[in-house]
Short mmCIF file of N, CA and C in Angstrom, two decimals:
data_model
loop_
_atom_site.label_atom_id
_atom_site.label_comp_id
_atom_site.label_asym_id
_atom_site.label_seq_id
_atom_site.Cartn_x
_atom_site.Cartn_y
_atom_site.Cartn_z
N MET A 1 -38.82 9.11 -107.41
CA MET A 1 -40.11 9.54 -107.88
C MET A 1 -40.70 10.59 -106.91
N PHE A 2 -41.67 11.29 -107.39
CA PHE A 2 -42.27 12.36 -106.59
C PHE A 2 -42.93 11.81 -105.33
N GLY A 3 -43.58 10.67 -105.44
CA GLY A 3 -44.26 10.09 -104.28
C GLY A 3 -43.31 9.82 -103.13
N GLU A 4 -42.11 9.37 -103.46
CA GLU A 4 -41.11 9.11 -102.42
C GLU A 4 -40.70 10.40 -101.73
N GLU A 5 -40.56 11.47 -102.50
CA GLU A 5 -40.20 12.76 -101.91
C GLU A 5 -41.34 13.29 -101.04
N LEU A 6 -42.56 13.08 -101.48
CA LEU A 6 -43.71 13.49 -100.68
C LEU A 6 -43.73 12.74 -99.36
N ARG A 7 -43.48 11.44 -99.40
CA ARG A 7 -43.44 10.64 -98.18
C ARG A 7 -42.34 11.13 -97.25
N ARG A 8 -41.17 11.42 -97.80
CA ARG A 8 -40.06 11.92 -96.98
C ARG A 8 -40.45 13.22 -96.28
N ALA A 9 -41.09 14.11 -97.01
CA ALA A 9 -41.51 15.39 -96.44
C ALA A 9 -42.56 15.18 -95.35
N ARG A 10 -43.49 14.27 -95.59
CA ARG A 10 -44.54 13.99 -94.59
C ARG A 10 -43.93 13.43 -93.32
N VAL A 11 -43.02 12.47 -93.47
CA VAL A 11 -42.37 11.87 -92.31
C VAL A 11 -41.53 12.91 -91.57
N ALA A 12 -40.81 13.77 -92.31
CA ALA A 12 -40.01 14.83 -91.69
C ALA A 12 -40.90 15.81 -90.92
N ALA A 13 -42.14 15.97 -91.37
CA ALA A 13 -43.09 16.85 -90.69
C ALA A 13 -43.78 16.12 -89.53
N ALA A 14 -43.36 14.89 -89.27
CA ALA A 14 -43.92 14.07 -88.18
C ALA A 14 -45.43 13.91 -88.31
N MET A 15 -45.87 13.63 -89.54
CA MET A 15 -47.29 13.47 -89.81
C MET A 15 -47.57 12.06 -90.33
N THR A 16 -48.73 11.55 -89.97
CA THR A 16 -49.20 10.31 -90.57
C THR A 16 -49.92 10.66 -91.87
N GLN A 17 -50.22 9.66 -92.66
CA GLN A 17 -51.01 9.90 -93.87
C GLN A 17 -52.37 10.48 -93.48
N GLU A 18 -52.92 10.00 -92.39
CA GLU A 18 -54.22 10.49 -91.90
C GLU A 18 -54.13 11.97 -91.52
N ASP A 19 -53.06 12.35 -90.80
CA ASP A 19 -52.86 13.75 -90.42
C ASP A 19 -52.79 14.65 -91.65
N LEU A 20 -51.97 14.24 -92.61
CA LEU A 20 -51.80 15.04 -93.82
C LEU A 20 -53.12 15.16 -94.58
N ALA A 21 -53.81 14.05 -94.71
CA ALA A 21 -55.09 14.06 -95.43
C ALA A 21 -56.08 15.02 -94.79
N HIS A 22 -56.17 14.96 -93.47
CA HIS A 22 -57.11 15.83 -92.75
C HIS A 22 -56.76 17.30 -92.95
N ARG A 23 -55.48 17.63 -92.79
CA ARG A 23 -55.06 19.03 -92.91
C ARG A 23 -55.15 19.56 -94.33
N ALA A 24 -54.94 18.68 -95.32
CA ALA A 24 -55.00 19.12 -96.72
C ALA A 24 -56.38 18.94 -97.33
N LYS A 25 -57.29 18.39 -96.55
CA LYS A 25 -58.68 18.17 -97.01
C LYS A 25 -58.74 17.24 -98.22
N ILE A 26 -57.99 16.12 -98.11
CA ILE A 26 -58.02 15.06 -99.12
C ILE A 26 -58.15 13.74 -98.37
N SER A 27 -58.39 12.66 -99.08
CA SER A 27 -58.56 11.37 -98.40
C SER A 27 -57.19 10.73 -98.10
N ARG A 28 -57.16 9.92 -97.06
CA ARG A 28 -55.93 9.20 -96.72
C ARG A 28 -55.54 8.27 -97.85
N ASN A 29 -56.53 7.67 -98.49
CA ASN A 29 -56.25 6.78 -99.62
C ASN A 29 -55.56 7.54 -100.76
N TYR A 30 -55.98 8.78 -100.99
CA TYR A 30 -55.35 9.59 -102.04
C TYR A 30 -53.90 9.90 -101.69
N VAL A 31 -53.63 10.20 -100.41
CA VAL A 31 -52.25 10.42 -99.97
C VAL A 31 -51.42 9.18 -100.27
N SER A 32 -51.96 8.02 -99.95
CA SER A 32 -51.26 6.76 -100.21
C SER A 32 -50.98 6.59 -101.71
N LEU A 33 -51.96 6.86 -102.54
CA LEU A 33 -51.79 6.73 -103.99
C LEU A 33 -50.74 7.71 -104.52
N LEU A 34 -50.69 8.91 -103.95
CA LEU A 34 -49.67 9.88 -104.35
C LEU A 34 -48.28 9.37 -103.98
N GLU A 35 -48.15 8.85 -102.77
CA GLU A 35 -46.85 8.36 -102.30
C GLU A 35 -46.39 7.13 -103.08
N LEU A 36 -47.32 6.37 -103.60
CA LEU A 36 -46.99 5.20 -104.41
C LEU A 36 -46.83 5.54 -105.89
N ASP A 37 -46.95 6.82 -106.22
CA ASP A 37 -46.88 7.30 -107.61
C ASP A 37 -47.96 6.70 -108.49
N GLU A 38 -49.08 6.38 -107.89
CA GLU A 38 -50.23 5.88 -108.65
C GLU A 38 -51.09 7.03 -109.16
N LYS A 39 -50.99 8.18 -108.50
CA LYS A 39 -51.73 9.39 -108.88
C LYS A 39 -50.78 10.57 -108.87
N SER A 40 -51.17 11.64 -109.56
CA SER A 40 -50.42 12.89 -109.55
C SER A 40 -51.35 14.00 -109.11
N PRO A 41 -50.90 14.85 -108.19
CA PRO A 41 -51.79 15.91 -107.69
C PRO A 41 -51.91 17.07 -108.67
N THR A 42 -53.02 17.76 -108.61
CA THR A 42 -53.14 19.03 -109.33
C THR A 42 -52.29 20.05 -108.59
N LEU A 43 -52.03 21.18 -109.21
CA LEU A 43 -51.26 22.23 -108.54
C LEU A 43 -51.99 22.72 -107.30
N GLU A 44 -53.29 22.83 -107.37
CA GLU A 44 -54.08 23.28 -106.22
C GLU A 44 -53.94 22.30 -105.06
N THR A 45 -54.05 21.01 -105.36
CA THR A 45 -53.92 19.99 -104.32
C THR A 45 -52.50 19.97 -103.76
N LEU A 46 -51.51 20.08 -104.63
CA LEU A 46 -50.12 20.11 -104.18
C LEU A 46 -49.89 21.31 -103.25
N ASP A 47 -50.49 22.44 -103.57
CA ASP A 47 -50.38 23.62 -102.72
C ASP A 47 -50.98 23.35 -101.34
N ARG A 48 -52.15 22.72 -101.30
CA ARG A 48 -52.79 22.40 -100.01
C ARG A 48 -51.94 21.42 -99.20
N ILE A 49 -51.38 20.43 -99.90
CA ILE A 49 -50.54 19.42 -99.23
C ILE A 49 -49.31 20.10 -98.62
N CYS A 50 -48.66 20.95 -99.39
CA CYS A 50 -47.46 21.63 -98.88
C CYS A 50 -47.79 22.57 -97.73
N LYS A 51 -48.89 23.29 -97.84
CA LYS A 51 -49.29 24.17 -96.73
C LYS A 51 -49.57 23.36 -95.47
N ALA A 52 -50.16 22.19 -95.63
CA ALA A 52 -50.44 21.33 -94.48
C ALA A 52 -49.15 20.87 -93.80
N MET A 53 -48.08 20.71 -94.60
CA MET A 53 -46.79 20.28 -94.04
C MET A 53 -45.89 21.47 -93.73
N ASN A 54 -46.38 22.67 -94.00
CA ASN A 54 -45.65 23.91 -93.73
C ASN A 54 -44.34 23.99 -94.53
N ILE A 55 -44.40 23.60 -95.80
CA ILE A 55 -43.26 23.77 -96.71
C ILE A 55 -43.75 24.40 -98.00
N ARG A 56 -42.84 25.01 -98.73
CA ARG A 56 -43.21 25.63 -99.99
C ARG A 56 -43.23 24.58 -101.10
N VAL A 57 -44.13 24.75 -102.05
CA VAL A 57 -44.22 23.85 -103.19
C VAL A 57 -42.88 23.80 -103.91
N SER A 58 -42.25 24.94 -104.08
CA SER A 58 -40.98 25.00 -104.80
C SER A 58 -39.90 24.18 -104.10
N VAL A 59 -39.93 24.11 -102.78
CA VAL A 59 -38.94 23.33 -102.03
C VAL A 59 -39.14 21.85 -102.30
N LEU A 60 -40.39 21.40 -102.26
CA LEU A 60 -40.68 19.99 -102.50
C LEU A 60 -40.29 19.59 -103.93
N ILE A 61 -40.62 20.43 -104.89
CA ILE A 61 -40.28 20.14 -106.28
C ILE A 61 -38.76 20.16 -106.49
N ALA A 62 -38.06 21.10 -105.86
CA ALA A 62 -36.60 21.17 -105.99
C ALA A 62 -35.96 19.90 -105.42
N ARG A 63 -36.46 19.42 -104.29
CA ARG A 63 -35.93 18.18 -103.70
C ARG A 63 -36.15 17.01 -104.66
N TRP A 64 -37.34 16.96 -105.24
CA TRP A 64 -37.66 15.89 -106.19
C TRP A 64 -36.73 15.96 -107.40
N GLU A 65 -36.54 17.17 -107.92
CA GLU A 65 -35.67 17.35 -109.09
C GLU A 65 -34.24 16.93 -108.79
N ARG A 66 -33.72 17.33 -107.64
CA ARG A 66 -32.36 16.95 -107.26
C ARG A 66 -32.22 15.44 -107.17
N ARG A 67 -33.17 14.80 -106.52
CA ARG A 67 -33.11 13.35 -106.35
C ARG A 67 -33.24 12.66 -107.72
N ARG A 68 -34.11 13.17 -108.57
CA ARG A 68 -34.33 12.58 -109.89
C ARG A 68 -33.08 12.66 -110.75
N THR A 69 -32.37 13.76 -110.67
CA THR A 69 -31.19 13.92 -111.51
C THR A 69 -29.96 13.22 -110.95
N THR A 70 -29.99 12.83 -109.69
CA THR A 70 -28.83 12.14 -109.10
C THR A 70 -29.04 10.64 -108.99
N GLN A 71 -30.17 10.14 -109.43
CA GLN A 71 -30.42 8.70 -109.38
C GLN A 71 -29.49 7.97 -110.34
N LYS A 72 -29.27 6.69 -110.05
CA LYS A 72 -28.46 5.85 -110.92
C LYS A 72 -29.13 5.70 -112.28
N SER A 73 -28.35 5.39 -113.27
CA SER A 73 -28.92 5.15 -114.59
C SER A 73 -29.77 3.89 -114.55
N PRO A 74 -30.79 3.77 -115.41
CA PRO A 74 -31.68 2.60 -115.39
C PRO A 74 -30.95 1.27 -115.54
N ALA A 75 -29.82 1.24 -116.23
CA ALA A 75 -29.10 -0.02 -116.43
C ALA A 75 -28.50 -0.55 -115.14
N THR A 76 -28.16 0.34 -114.19
CA THR A 76 -27.53 -0.10 -112.95
C THR A 76 -28.49 -0.11 -111.76
N ARG A 77 -29.68 0.39 -111.96
CA ARG A 77 -30.65 0.47 -110.88
C ARG A 77 -31.37 -0.87 -110.72
N ARG A 78 -31.61 -1.25 -109.48
CA ARG A 78 -32.38 -2.47 -109.24
C ARG A 78 -33.84 -2.23 -109.59
N PRO A 79 -34.57 -3.27 -109.99
CA PRO A 79 -35.99 -3.10 -110.32
C PRO A 79 -36.77 -2.61 -109.10
N HIS A 80 -37.76 -1.78 -109.36
CA HIS A 80 -38.62 -1.26 -108.28
C HIS A 80 -39.49 -2.38 -107.74
N ARG A 81 -39.48 -2.53 -106.42
CA ARG A 81 -40.35 -3.51 -105.77
C ARG A 81 -41.31 -2.73 -104.89
N PRO A 82 -42.60 -2.75 -105.22
CA PRO A 82 -43.56 -1.96 -104.44
C PRO A 82 -43.62 -2.43 -103.00
N THR A 83 -43.81 -1.47 -102.10
CA THR A 83 -43.95 -1.76 -100.69
C THR A 83 -45.43 -1.85 -100.36
N ILE A 84 -45.80 -2.86 -99.64
CA ILE A 84 -47.19 -3.00 -99.22
C ILE A 84 -47.33 -2.33 -97.87
N ARG A 85 -48.22 -1.36 -97.81
CA ARG A 85 -48.45 -0.62 -96.57
C ARG A 85 -49.74 -1.08 -95.91
N LEU A 86 -49.67 -1.27 -94.63
CA LEU A 86 -50.85 -1.73 -93.89
C LEU A 86 -51.36 -0.68 -92.92
N ASP A 87 -51.00 0.60 -93.16
CA ASP A 87 -51.44 1.62 -92.22
C ASP A 87 -52.72 2.26 -92.62
#
């Protein structure tokens, strides 16, 4: 999912959710909701998020697309178990 790719990019940029939120001028809670795929960003917000992490929007979307197309089929995939974050 896109949220997982966003989290990977944030971690690769050595940023906390708080760091990303501050630099992108969004709330930390919103970053969390994006990473959990509970919300979807507007293009403007996605642009700010990517600029804050110093990556291009197209790179993040391409990574998401690659991962999405290489995932196992739903019949063989284990059910999604949400992770509870306490940060």
